[in-house]
Amino acid sequence: LGDFAQNPPVLHNPFDDDPMLKRTLKRILLDHDYQNVEKDLSRFGERIVKEIDCLGRKCELNQPKLEQFDAWGRRVDELIVCPEWYRLKEICAEEGLISIGYKKDVQPLVRRIHQFAKLYLFSPSAGLTTCPMAMTDGAVKTLKALGLEGKHDLAAESIARLCSTDGKKAWTSGQWMTEKRGGSDVAGGCDTYAEHVDGNTFRLYGYKWFSSAIDADVALTLARIIDKDGNAQKGSRGLSLFLLKIRNNDGQLNGIQMMRLKNKLGTKQLPTAELLLDGALAHCIGEPGRGVANIANMLNITRIHNAVASVSGMRRMLSLARDYSTRREVFGQTQENWPLHTATLAKMEVETRGCFLLLMEAAQLLGMSEAVNASKSEALLLRLITPVVKLYTGKMCVPLISEAMECFGGQGYIEDTGIPTALRDAQVTPIWEGTTNVLSLDVLRVFAGKQNVFDAFENRIESLLPSHAITQLAQPINAVRKALSDLESVLRQTATSDHPMRLDSGARQ
Ligand code: MFK
Ligand code: FAD
């Protein structure tokens, strides 16, 4: 057997180990705010190493199960999730991973930067509890945007519980959009119907094809309201937004059957179910027929969370690969002494930094757009950067994490190192929350809008860069401006025809 054993990579405090994150926070935040955020992140980084990372790993090793029947043949739909999953959800609440983003006594820019930096440290160790956190944040944003606080009992209770820092009382939310016919084409694919009961309450009937984190407490979903003759409006304008509790007060499912759990390539820690809605009691929130536009608030938040998952996965794997390069000896010296290996790591570092800066720009714009004195251009830039950061980082993280796996040689391919989980989990980031092509079309949707996005973009570049850099960039900026102006005229033409690419919302009714 011999006495040689390989040295595994060591996970260091991910905050203290990340000079780029520190520099970026210092650039964005005032000194006083930076000190507070730094203290919290450094402490949290230590907790990740000592406690959280091991809980996340256990979620991968003890995957969720669904038992539909008890021993006596009764339908029970019992979801079995490991205790570490529940503990991690409690930690999310205790650490304020949602509540920090909505703290009333902190400026929106500071609270969003703090929240997203913290999620960035947490994500690779989180056992995918970042998925319910993303949807929870999206639900809070959507319910607040609809002005339901203090006006609607369930919505008000939901906002309070979704933002709770008490792990025993905190709720999480699901986001049920995808059906069998379609996940990208939500309007074309939605066959869930809503039968009126009373006031704004309805019973929902339909089949939701992918419903992640199904141990959640509430969900936002879309359905078509049927009139008294049993008819419903087709297309996007026929969809309304609903809020529902997943379980009744007695703990029984609210007119919902869990049909099966998805057998997935990755995200195995996360229970993703097919659901039959068979009379689920739900509240119509927002104007009927504005379901897609209303749930877009949720999508735009979860897409930034998705980018956190992508970029933090890149950072974590790269940090481990760099650490390993100081330990693994090959051909007589450690990897770090081989120029070709360090060149590989350096290339990955550059790609990761680029993605990270794009992510932090999105988090910054999110914060800026939530300030009382926010300008229209901040909202517009956020609208533009959200699909871009999601699609770009989702696309980049898969090859980068694959390259990082190779840095560990054969060991990278071995399950008990935990490294394969990172690659499997990365592969979902370009798919869910809108595929790359669908998000590319969303970027076009932004440019097809009435406001001048490019002017806002150019002004932002001018505010961020010194004048000599802007002079150097004049040529590419003009080239992009010309390309966009050509694109705009194509978009205007398609908007006035029956072209299938027509992007304005009235087109496909
Ligand atoms: C670890 C991190 C994890 C993250 C969480 C993971 C768990 C959840 C996993 C999921 O995958 S949840 C499901 C995600 N599903 C999608 O992302 C759907 C992808 N498809 C699209 O995004 C389509 O573009 C869309 C469904 C929105 C197209 O629908 P329509 O009805 O054909 O769009 P239409 O008619 O163009 O737009 C309707 C209205 O919505 C318009 O407003 P107006 O009526 O006022 O003009 C649009 O401007 C508006 N809209 C659409 N997308 C928007 C938006 N507004 C703001 N932001 C957007 N992104
Ligand atoms: P399709 O729309 O069939 O896409 C297939 C291909 O067609 C893609 O390449 C796509 O880019 C391309 N395409 C589609 N439309 C166009 C177009 N107009 N132009 C060019 N190309 C196009 N959904 C939920 O609602 N809630 C959840 O909790 C949830 N959890 C999920 C968990 C996992 C692990 C996964 C994998 C999915 C989950 N989803 C969830 C569903 C997910 O959002 C959808 O699968 C995704 O949006 C893609 O939709 P689709 O599967 O219908 O693919």
Coordinates of C-alpha atoms and ligand atoms in Angstrom, one line a residue:
L1 CA 0.0 0.0 0.0
G2 CA 2.9 2.4 0.8
D3 CA 2.5 5.5 3.0
F4 CA 1.8 8.1 0.3
A5 CA -1.5 9.8 0.2
Q6 CA -2.4 12.8 -1.9
N7 CA -3.0 16.2 -0.1
P8 CA -6.6 17.3 -0.7
P9 CA -7.3 21.0 -1.5
V10 CA -8.2 23.1 1.5
L11 CA -11.2 25.4 1.7
H12 CA -10.1 28.7 3.2
N13 CA -12.4 31.5 4.5
P14 CA -13.9 32.5 1.1
F15 CA -14.1 36.1 2.1
D16 CA -10.5 36.5 3.4
D17 CA -9.3 34.5 0.4
D18 CA -10.9 36.8 -2.2
P19 CA -9.0 40.1 -2.7
M20 CA -11.2 40.9 -5.8
L21 CA -14.3 40.8 -3.7
K22 CA -12.8 43.0 -1.0
R23 CA -11.5 45.6 -3.6
T24 CA -14.9 45.7 -5.3
L25 CA -16.8 46.2 -2.1
K26 CA -14.4 49.0 -1.1
R27 CA -14.9 50.7 -4.4
I28 CA -18.7 50.6 -4.2
L29 CA -19.3 51.2 -0.5
L30 CA -18.5 54.2 1.7
D31 CA -15.8 53.4 4.4
H32 CA -18.2 53.1 7.2
D33 CA -20.5 50.7 5.4
Y34 CA -17.6 48.7 4.2
Q35 CA -16.3 48.2 7.7
N36 CA -19.7 46.8 8.8
V37 CA -20.1 44.6 5.8
E38 CA -16.5 43.3 6.0
K39 CA -17.0 42.3 9.6
D40 CA -20.1 40.3 8.8
L41 CA -18.6 38.7 5.7
S42 CA -15.4 37.7 7.4
R43 CA -17.3 36.1 10.3
F44 CA -19.7 34.4 7.8
G45 CA -16.7 33.1 5.8
E46 CA -15.4 31.4 8.9
R47 CA -18.8 29.8 9.6
I48 CA -18.9 28.5 6.0
V49 CA -15.6 26.7 6.5
K50 CA -16.3 25.3 9.9
E51 CA -20.0 24.5 9.7
I52 CA -21.9 25.2 6.5
D53 CA -19.8 23.5 3.8
C54 CA -20.2 20.2 5.6
L55 CA -24.0 20.6 5.8
G56 CA -24.2 21.3 2.1
R57 CA -22.2 18.2 1.3
K58 CA -24.5 16.1 3.4
C59 CA -27.5 17.3 1.3
E60 CA -25.8 15.9 -1.8
L61 CA -25.1 12.6 0.0
N62 CA -28.7 12.3 1.4
Q63 CA -30.9 13.2 -1.4
P64 CA -34.6 14.0 -1.1
K65 CA -37.2 11.2 -1.6
L66 CA -40.9 11.2 -2.2
E67 CA -43.1 8.5 -0.6
Q68 CA -46.5 8.7 -2.2
F69 CA -48.3 5.9 -0.2
D70 CA -48.0 4.7 3.3
A71 CA -47.7 1.0 4.2
W72 CA -51.5 0.7 4.1
G73 CA -52.0 2.1 0.7
R74 CA -53.1 5.6 1.8
R75 CA -51.9 8.4 -0.4
V76 CA -49.6 10.5 1.7
D77 CA -47.2 12.4 -0.6
E78 CA -44.6 12.5 2.1
L79 CA -41.5 14.5 1.1
I80 CA -38.4 13.3 2.9
V81 CA -35.5 15.8 3.0
C82 CA -32.4 15.4 5.1
P83 CA -32.1 17.4 8.4
E84 CA -29.1 19.3 7.0
W85 CA -31.4 20.8 4.3
Y86 CA -33.7 22.2 7.0
R87 CA -30.7 23.3 9.1
L88 CA -29.3 25.2 6.2
K89 CA -32.6 26.9 5.5
E90 CA -32.7 28.0 9.2
I91 CA -29.1 29.3 8.8
C92 CA -30.2 31.3 5.7
A93 CA -32.9 33.0 7.9
E94 CA -30.6 33.6 10.9
E95 CA -27.9 35.0 8.6
G96 CA -30.4 37.3 7.0
L97 CA -29.8 36.2 3.4
I98 CA -33.2 37.6 2.4
S99 CA -33.9 40.1 5.1
I100 CA -30.6 42.0 4.6
G101 CA -31.9 43.0 1.1
Y102 CA -34.9 44.7 2.6
K103 CA -33.6 46.2 5.8
K104 CA -35.5 49.5 6.4
D105 CA -32.7 51.4 8.1
V106 CA -30.0 50.7 5.5
Q107 CA -29.7 52.3 2.1
P108 CA -30.8 50.1 -0.8
L109 CA -27.5 50.1 -2.5
V110 CA -25.7 49.0 0.7
R111 CA -28.2 46.3 1.6
R112 CA -28.3 44.7 -1.8
I113 CA -24.5 44.7 -2.1
H114 CA -24.2 43.2 1.3
Q115 CA -26.9 40.6 0.5
F116 CA -25.4 39.5 -2.8
A117 CA -21.8 39.4 -1.5
K118 CA -23.0 37.2 1.3
L119 CA -24.9 34.9 -1.1
Y120 CA -21.8 34.8 -3.2
L121 CA -19.8 33.4 -0.3
F122 CA -22.6 31.0 0.7
S123 CA -23.7 29.6 -2.6
P124 CA -21.1 26.9 -3.4
S125 CA -21.5 25.4 0.2
A126 CA -25.3 25.9 0.4
G127 CA -26.5 22.4 -0.7
L128 CA -28.7 24.3 -3.2
T129 CA -30.7 26.0 -0.5
T130 CA -29.8 29.1 -2.6
C131 CA -32.6 28.0 -4.9
P132 CA -35.4 28.5 -2.4
M133 CA -33.6 31.7 -1.3
A134 CA -33.6 33.0 -4.9
M135 CA -37.4 32.4 -5.2
T136 CA -38.1 33.8 -1.8
D137 CA -36.3 37.0 -2.6
G138 CA -38.2 37.1 -5.9
A139 CA -41.5 36.6 -4.1
V140 CA -40.8 39.4 -1.6
K141 CA -39.9 41.7 -4.5
T142 CA -43.1 40.8 -6.4
L143 CA -45.5 41.1 -3.5
K144 CA -43.9 44.5 -2.5
A145 CA -44.0 45.8 -6.1
L146 CA -47.8 45.0 -6.2
G147 CA -48.2 47.2 -3.1
L148 CA -49.8 44.3 -1.1
E149 CA -48.2 45.1 2.3
G150 CA -51.0 46.0 4.7
K151 CA -53.7 45.3 2.1
H152 CA -53.8 41.6 1.7
D153 CA -53.6 39.3 4.7
L154 CA -51.7 36.3 3.1
A155 CA -49.4 38.6 1.1
A156 CA -48.6 40.7 4.2
E157 CA -47.9 37.6 6.3
S158 CA -45.8 36.1 3.5
I159 CA -43.6 39.2 3.2
A160 CA -43.0 39.2 6.9
R161 CA -42.3 35.5 7.1
L162 CA -40.2 35.3 3.9
C163 CA -38.0 38.1 5.4
S164 CA -37.9 36.6 8.9
T165 CA -34.6 36.1 10.7
D166 CA -36.1 33.5 13.0
G167 CA -35.2 30.1 11.5
K168 CA -38.2 28.4 13.1
K169 CA -40.8 30.9 11.7
A170 CA -39.3 31.9 8.4
W171 CA -41.1 30.8 5.2
T172 CA -39.7 30.1 1.7
S173 CA -41.5 30.5 -1.6
G174 CA -41.8 28.4 -4.8
Q175 CA -42.2 29.7 -8.4
W176 CA -44.4 27.5 -10.5
M177 CA -44.3 28.7 -14.1
T178 CA -43.3 25.7 -16.2
E179 CA -45.8 23.2 -17.6
K180 CA -45.5 20.2 -19.8
R181 CA -46.1 22.2 -23.0
G182 CA -43.5 24.9 -22.2
G183 CA -41.1 26.5 -19.9
S184 CA -39.8 29.2 -22.2
D185 CA -43.1 29.8 -23.8
V186 CA -45.0 30.2 -20.6
A187 CA -48.1 31.8 -22.2
G188 CA -48.2 29.2 -25.0
G189 CA -47.8 26.3 -22.5
C190 CA -50.1 27.3 -19.6
D191 CA -53.0 24.9 -19.2
T192 CA -53.8 25.7 -15.5
Y193 CA -57.2 27.1 -15.0
A194 CA -58.6 29.2 -12.1
E195 CA -62.2 28.8 -11.1
H196 CA -63.6 31.7 -9.1
V197 CA -64.6 31.0 -5.5
D198 CA -65.1 34.3 -3.7
G199 CA -63.6 37.7 -3.8
N200 CA -60.0 37.2 -5.0
T201 CA -59.9 33.5 -4.2
F202 CA -59.9 30.8 -6.8
R203 CA -59.4 27.1 -7.1
L204 CA -56.5 26.1 -9.5
Y205 CA -56.5 23.0 -11.7
G206 CA -53.5 22.1 -13.8
Y207 CA -50.1 20.3 -13.9
K208 CA -46.9 22.1 -13.0
W209 CA -44.0 20.3 -14.6
F210 CA -41.0 21.6 -12.7
S211 CA -41.5 22.9 -9.1
S212 CA -38.3 23.2 -7.2
A213 CA -37.8 23.4 -3.4
I214 CA -41.2 21.8 -3.0
D215 CA -40.9 21.9 0.8
A216 CA -41.7 25.6 0.5
D217 CA -44.5 27.3 2.4
V218 CA -46.0 29.5 -0.3
A219 CA -45.8 29.7 -4.1
L220 CA -46.4 32.2 -6.9
T221 CA -47.9 30.7 -10.0
L222 CA -49.8 31.5 -13.2
A223 CA -53.2 30.4 -14.3
R224 CA -56.1 31.4 -16.7
I225 CA -59.2 32.6 -15.0
I226 CA -62.3 30.9 -16.5
D227 CA -65.6 32.8 -16.9
K228 CA -69.0 31.4 -15.9
D229 CA -69.3 29.7 -19.3
G230 CA -66.0 27.8 -18.7
N231 CA -64.0 29.9 -21.2
A232 CA -60.6 31.4 -20.7
Q233 CA -58.6 33.9 -22.7
K234 CA -55.7 32.4 -24.6
G235 CA -52.2 33.9 -24.9
S236 CA -50.1 36.0 -22.5
R237 CA -53.0 38.4 -21.7
G238 CA -55.0 35.5 -20.4
L239 CA -52.5 34.7 -17.6
S240 CA -53.0 36.0 -14.0
L241 CA -50.7 35.8 -11.0
F242 CA -51.7 33.7 -7.9
L243 CA -50.3 33.4 -4.4
L244 CA -51.1 30.2 -2.5
K245 CA -50.1 28.4 0.6
I246 CA -48.7 24.9 -0.2
R247 CA -50.2 23.3 2.9
N248 CA -53.3 24.0 4.9
N249 CA -53.1 24.9 8.6
D250 CA -53.5 21.2 9.4
G251 CA -50.3 20.4 7.5
Q252 CA -52.2 18.7 4.6
L253 CA -51.4 19.7 1.0
N254 CA -53.7 22.4 -0.3
G255 CA -55.4 20.6 -3.2
I256 CA -52.0 19.6 -4.5
Q257 CA -50.6 16.1 -5.3
M258 CA -46.9 15.5 -5.6
M259 CA -46.8 13.2 -8.6
R260 CA -43.1 12.5 -8.6
L261 CA -39.6 14.0 -8.0
K262 CA -37.5 14.7 -11.0
N263 CA -34.5 12.5 -11.6
K264 CA -32.0 15.1 -12.5
L265 CA -28.4 15.3 -13.8
G266 CA -27.5 17.6 -10.9
T267 CA -29.1 19.8 -8.3
K268 CA -29.8 16.5 -6.6
Q269 CA -29.9 18.1 -3.2
L270 CA -33.0 20.0 -4.3
P271 CA -36.4 18.4 -4.3
T272 CA -38.0 19.3 -7.7
A273 CA -41.5 17.9 -8.2
E274 CA -44.2 17.5 -10.8
L275 CA -47.4 18.8 -9.2
L276 CA -51.0 18.2 -9.9
L277 CA -53.1 21.2 -8.8
D278 CA -56.5 19.7 -8.1
G279 CA -58.5 22.5 -6.6
A280 CA -55.6 24.3 -4.8
L281 CA -57.1 27.4 -3.1
A282 CA -55.2 30.5 -4.3
H283 CA -55.4 34.3 -4.2
C284 CA -55.3 36.3 -7.4
I285 CA -52.9 39.1 -6.8
G286 CA -52.3 41.9 -9.3
E287 CA -54.5 42.8 -12.2
P288 CA -56.0 39.8 -13.9
G289 CA -54.4 39.3 -17.3
R290 CA -51.1 40.9 -16.2
G291 CA -49.6 37.6 -14.8
V292 CA -46.5 37.5 -17.0
A293 CA -45.6 41.2 -16.5
N294 CA -46.2 40.8 -12.7
I295 CA -44.2 37.6 -12.2
A296 CA -41.3 39.2 -14.3
N297 CA -40.4 41.0 -11.0
M298 CA -39.6 37.5 -9.6
L299 CA -37.8 36.4 -12.7
N300 CA -35.5 39.4 -12.7
I301 CA -34.5 38.8 -9.1
T302 CA -34.0 35.0 -9.5
R303 CA -31.9 35.6 -12.6
I304 CA -29.4 37.7 -10.6
H305 CA -29.3 34.9 -8.0
N306 CA -28.7 32.5 -10.8
A307 CA -25.6 34.6 -11.8
V308 CA -24.5 34.4 -8.2
A309 CA -24.6 30.6 -8.4
S310 CA -22.6 30.6 -11.7
V311 CA -19.9 33.1 -10.6
S312 CA -19.5 31.8 -7.1
G313 CA -19.2 28.3 -8.5
M314 CA -16.4 29.5 -10.7
R315 CA -14.6 31.3 -7.9
R316 CA -14.9 28.3 -5.5
M317 CA -13.5 25.8 -8.0
L318 CA -10.7 28.1 -9.0
S319 CA -9.8 28.8 -5.3
L320 CA -9.6 25.0 -4.7
A321 CA -7.6 24.4 -7.8
R322 CA -5.1 27.2 -6.8
D323 CA -4.8 25.7 -3.4
Y324 CA -4.3 22.3 -4.8
S325 CA -1.6 23.6 -7.1
T326 CA 0.6 24.4 -4.0
R327 CA 0.2 20.8 -2.8
R328 CA 0.1 18.4 -5.8
E329 CA 3.6 17.4 -7.0
V330 CA 4.0 16.4 -10.6
F331 CA 7.2 15.6 -12.4
G332 CA 9.2 16.6 -9.3
Q333 CA 7.7 19.9 -8.4
T334 CA 4.3 21.3 -7.4
Q335 CA 1.8 22.3 -10.1
E336 CA 2.3 26.0 -9.3
N337 CA 5.8 25.8 -10.6
W338 CA 4.8 24.6 -14.0
P339 CA 4.2 27.7 -16.3
L340 CA 1.6 26.0 -18.4
H341 CA -0.5 25.1 -15.3
T342 CA -0.3 28.6 -13.9
A343 CA -1.2 30.0 -17.3
T344 CA -4.3 27.8 -17.2
L345 CA -5.2 29.1 -13.8
A346 CA -4.5 32.7 -14.8
K347 CA -6.9 32.5 -17.8
M348 CA -9.6 31.1 -15.5
E349 CA -8.9 33.9 -13.0
V350 CA -9.4 36.6 -15.7
E351 CA -12.7 35.0 -16.9
T352 CA -14.0 34.6 -13.3
R353 CA -13.1 38.3 -12.5
G354 CA -14.9 39.5 -15.6
C355 CA -18.1 37.6 -14.6
F356 CA -17.8 38.7 -11.0
L357 CA -17.6 42.4 -12.0
L358 CA -20.6 42.0 -14.2
L359 CA -22.5 40.4 -11.3
M360 CA -21.6 43.1 -8.9
E361 CA -22.7 45.8 -11.4
A362 CA -26.1 44.0 -11.5
A363 CA -26.3 44.0 -7.7
Q364 CA -25.3 47.6 -7.6
L365 CA -27.9 48.6 -10.2
L366 CA -30.6 46.6 -8.3
G367 CA -29.8 48.6 -5.1
M368 CA -29.6 51.9 -7.0
S369 CA -33.0 51.2 -8.7
E370 CA -34.6 50.6 -5.3
A371 CA -33.6 54.0 -3.8
V372 CA -36.3 56.5 -3.3
N373 CA -34.5 59.0 -5.6
A374 CA -33.7 56.3 -8.3
S375 CA -33.6 57.6 -11.8
K376 CA -35.3 56.0 -14.8
S377 CA -32.0 55.2 -16.4
E378 CA -31.0 53.0 -13.4
A379 CA -34.1 50.9 -13.8
L380 CA -33.5 50.7 -17.5
L381 CA -29.9 49.6 -17.1
L382 CA -30.9 47.0 -14.5
R383 CA -33.6 45.7 -17.0
L384 CA -30.8 45.4 -19.6
I385 CA -28.1 43.8 -17.5
T386 CA -30.3 41.2 -15.8
P387 CA -30.7 38.9 -18.8
V388 CA -27.2 39.6 -19.9
V389 CA -25.6 38.7 -16.6
K390 CA -27.7 35.5 -16.3
L391 CA -27.0 34.3 -19.8
Y392 CA -23.3 35.2 -19.9
T393 CA -22.3 33.8 -16.5
G394 CA -24.5 30.7 -16.9
K395 CA -22.8 30.0 -20.2
M396 CA -19.2 30.7 -18.9
C397 CA -19.4 28.7 -15.7
V398 CA -19.8 25.3 -17.3
P399 CA -16.6 25.2 -19.3
L400 CA -14.7 26.9 -16.6
I401 CA -15.8 24.5 -13.9
S402 CA -15.0 21.6 -16.2
E403 CA -11.5 23.1 -16.7
A404 CA -11.1 23.4 -12.9
M405 CA -12.1 19.8 -12.6
E406 CA -9.2 18.8 -14.9
C407 CA -6.8 20.7 -12.6
F408 CA -7.4 17.9 -10.1
G409 CA -6.6 15.2 -12.7
G410 CA -8.4 11.9 -12.1
Q411 CA -9.3 12.9 -8.5
G412 CA -11.5 15.7 -10.0
Y413 CA -13.7 13.0 -11.5
I414 CA -14.1 11.1 -8.3
E415 CA -17.5 11.5 -6.5
D416 CA -16.3 11.5 -2.9
T417 CA -14.1 14.6 -3.5
G418 CA -17.3 16.5 -4.1
I419 CA -15.9 18.1 -7.2
P420 CA -18.3 16.4 -9.7
T421 CA -21.2 18.0 -7.8
A422 CA -20.0 21.4 -8.8
L423 CA -19.9 20.5 -12.5
R424 CA -23.4 18.9 -12.4
D425 CA -24.9 21.8 -10.6
A426 CA -23.3 24.4 -12.9
Q427 CA -24.9 22.7 -15.9
V428 CA -28.4 23.9 -14.8
T429 CA -27.5 27.6 -14.7
P430 CA -27.8 28.2 -18.4
I431 CA -31.1 26.2 -18.6
W432 CA -33.5 27.3 -15.7
E433 CA -34.6 30.8 -15.3
G434 CA -34.6 31.3 -19.0
T435 CA -32.3 29.6 -21.5
T436 CA -29.6 31.6 -23.3
N437 CA -31.6 32.1 -26.5
V438 CA -34.7 33.1 -24.6
L439 CA -32.7 35.6 -22.6
S440 CA -31.1 36.9 -25.8
L441 CA -34.6 37.6 -27.0
D442 CA -35.3 39.3 -23.7
V443 CA -32.3 41.7 -24.4
L444 CA -33.9 42.5 -27.7
R445 CA -37.2 43.1 -25.9
V446 CA -35.4 45.8 -23.8
F447 CA -34.0 47.4 -26.9
A448 CA -37.4 47.3 -28.6
G449 CA -38.9 49.3 -25.8
K450 CA -39.6 53.0 -26.0
Q451 CA -36.7 54.3 -23.9
N452 CA -33.2 54.9 -25.2
V453 CA -31.2 52.1 -23.5
F454 CA -28.0 52.8 -25.3
D455 CA -27.8 56.4 -24.0
A456 CA -28.2 55.2 -20.4
F457 CA -25.6 52.5 -21.0
E458 CA -23.1 55.1 -22.5
N459 CA -23.7 57.4 -19.5
R460 CA -23.0 54.6 -17.1
I461 CA -19.8 53.8 -18.8
E462 CA -18.8 57.4 -18.7
S463 CA -19.5 57.6 -15.0
L464 CA -17.4 54.5 -14.3
L465 CA -14.3 55.0 -16.4
P466 CA -11.6 57.7 -16.6
S467 CA -11.8 59.9 -19.7
H468 CA -8.6 58.4 -21.3
A469 CA -10.3 55.0 -21.2
I470 CA -13.4 56.3 -22.8
T471 CA -11.4 57.8 -25.6
Q472 CA -9.8 54.4 -26.2
L473 CA -13.2 52.8 -26.2
A474 CA -14.7 55.3 -28.6
Q475 CA -14.4 53.0 -31.6
P476 CA -16.0 49.9 -30.1
I477 CA -18.8 52.0 -28.5
N478 CA -19.6 53.6 -31.9
A479 CA -19.6 50.2 -33.5
V480 CA -22.1 48.9 -30.9
R481 CA -24.2 52.0 -31.3
K482 CA -24.3 51.5 -35.1
A483 CA -25.2 47.8 -34.7
L484 CA -28.0 48.6 -32.3
S485 CA -29.4 51.3 -34.5
D486 CA -29.5 48.8 -37.4
L487 CA -31.1 46.2 -35.0
E488 CA -33.7 48.8 -33.8
S489 CA -34.9 49.3 -37.4
V490 CA -35.3 45.6 -37.9
L491 CA -37.2 45.3 -34.6
R492 CA -39.5 48.2 -35.6
Q493 CA -40.2 46.4 -38.9
T494 CA -41.0 43.1 -37.2
A495 CA -43.2 44.9 -34.6
T496 CA -45.5 46.1 -37.4
S497 CA -45.7 42.8 -39.2
D498 CA -47.0 39.3 -38.3
H499 CA -43.4 38.1 -38.0
P500 CA -43.1 35.2 -35.4
M501 CA -40.1 37.1 -33.8
R502 CA -42.4 40.0 -33.0
L503 CA -41.5 41.1 -29.5
D504 CA -44.2 43.4 -28.4
S505 CA -46.7 41.8 -26.0
G506 CA -49.8 42.3 -28.1
A507 CA -48.4 40.2 -30.9
R508 CA -49.2 36.6 -29.9
Q509 CA -52.6 36.8 -28.4
Ligands
MFK1 C1 -29.3 29.2 -7.3 C2 -30.1 30.2 -8.1 C3 -31.3 29.5 -8.6 C4 -32.3 30.3 -9.2 C5 -33.7 29.7 -8.9 C6 -34.0 28.5 -9.6 C7 -35.4 27.9 -9.3 C8 -36.4 28.3 -10.3 C9 -36.2 27.6 -11.6 C10 -37.0 28.2 -12.8 O1 -36.6 27.9 -13.9 S1 -38.5 29.1 -12.6 C11 -39.1 29.3 -14.2 C12 -38.3 30.3 -15.0 N1 -39.0 30.5 -16.3 C13 -38.5 31.4 -17.1 O2 -37.5 32.0 -16.9 C14 -39.4 31.6 -18.4 C15 -38.5 31.9 -19.6 N2 -39.3 32.6 -20.6 C16 -39.4 33.9 -20.7 O3 -38.7 34.6 -19.9 C17 -40.2 34.5 -21.7 O4 -39.6 35.6 -22.3 C18 -41.6 35.0 -21.2 C19 -42.2 33.8 -20.4 C20 -41.5 36.2 -20.2 C21 -42.4 35.3 -22.4 O5 -43.8 35.5 -22.1 P1 -44.8 36.2 -23.0 O6 -46.1 36.3 -22.3 O7 -44.7 35.6 -24.3 O8 -44.0 37.7 -23.1 P2 -44.5 39.0 -23.7 O9 -45.9 39.0 -24.2 O10 -43.4 39.5 -24.5 O11 -44.5 40.0 -22.3 C22 -45.6 40.1 -21.5 C23 -45.3 41.3 -20.6 O12 -44.2 40.9 -19.6 C24 -44.7 42.5 -21.3 O13 -45.1 43.7 -20.6 P3 -46.2 44.7 -21.2 O14 -47.4 43.9 -21.4 O15 -46.3 45.7 -20.2 O16 -45.6 45.2 -22.5 C25 -43.2 42.3 -21.2 O17 -42.5 43.5 -21.3 C26 -43.1 41.8 -19.8 N3 -41.9 41.1 -19.5 C27 -41.5 39.9 -20.1 N4 -40.3 39.6 -19.6 C28 -39.9 40.5 -18.7 C29 -40.9 41.5 -18.7 N5 -40.9 42.6 -17.9 C30 -39.8 42.8 -17.1 N6 -38.8 41.9 -17.1 C31 -38.8 40.8 -17.9 N7 -37.8 39.9 -17.8
FAD2 P1 -37.7 24.7 -24.2 O1 -38.4 26.0 -24.2 O2 -38.3 23.6 -24.9 O3 -36.3 25.0 -24.8 C1 -35.5 24.1 -25.5 C2 -34.6 24.8 -26.5 O4 -35.3 25.7 -27.3 C3 -33.6 25.8 -25.7 O5 -32.3 25.7 -26.4 C4 -34.2 27.1 -25.9 O6 -33.2 28.2 -25.9 C5 -34.8 27.0 -27.3 N1 -35.8 28.0 -27.5 C6 -37.0 28.1 -26.9 N2 -37.7 29.2 -27.4 C7 -36.9 29.8 -28.3 C8 -37.0 30.9 -29.1 N3 -38.1 31.7 -29.1 N4 -36.0 31.2 -30.0 C9 -34.8 30.5 -29.9 N5 -34.7 29.4 -29.2 C10 -35.7 29.0 -28.4 N6 -39.6 25.9 -13.7 C11 -40.4 26.5 -12.9 O7 -41.4 27.2 -13.2 N7 -40.2 26.4 -11.5 C12 -39.2 25.7 -11.0 O8 -39.1 25.6 -9.8 C13 -38.3 25.0 -11.9 N8 -37.3 24.3 -11.5 C14 -36.5 23.7 -12.4 C15 -35.4 22.9 -11.9 C16 -34.6 22.2 -12.8 C17 -33.5 21.4 -12.2 C18 -34.8 22.4 -14.2 C19 -33.9 21.7 -15.1 C20 -35.8 23.2 -14.6 C21 -36.6 23.8 -13.8 N9 -37.7 24.6 -14.2 C22 -38.6 25.2 -13.3 C23 -38.0 24.7 -15.6 C24 -37.1 25.6 -16.4 O9 -37.4 27.0 -16.1 C25 -37.4 25.4 -17.9 O10 -37.0 24.0 -18.2 C26 -36.6 26.3 -18.8 O11 -37.2 27.6 -18.6 C27 -36.7 25.9 -20.3 O12 -38.0 25.6 -20.7 P2 -38.3 24.2 -21.5 O13 -37.8 23.2 -20.6 O14 -39.7 24.3 -21.9 O15 -37.3 24.3 -22.7

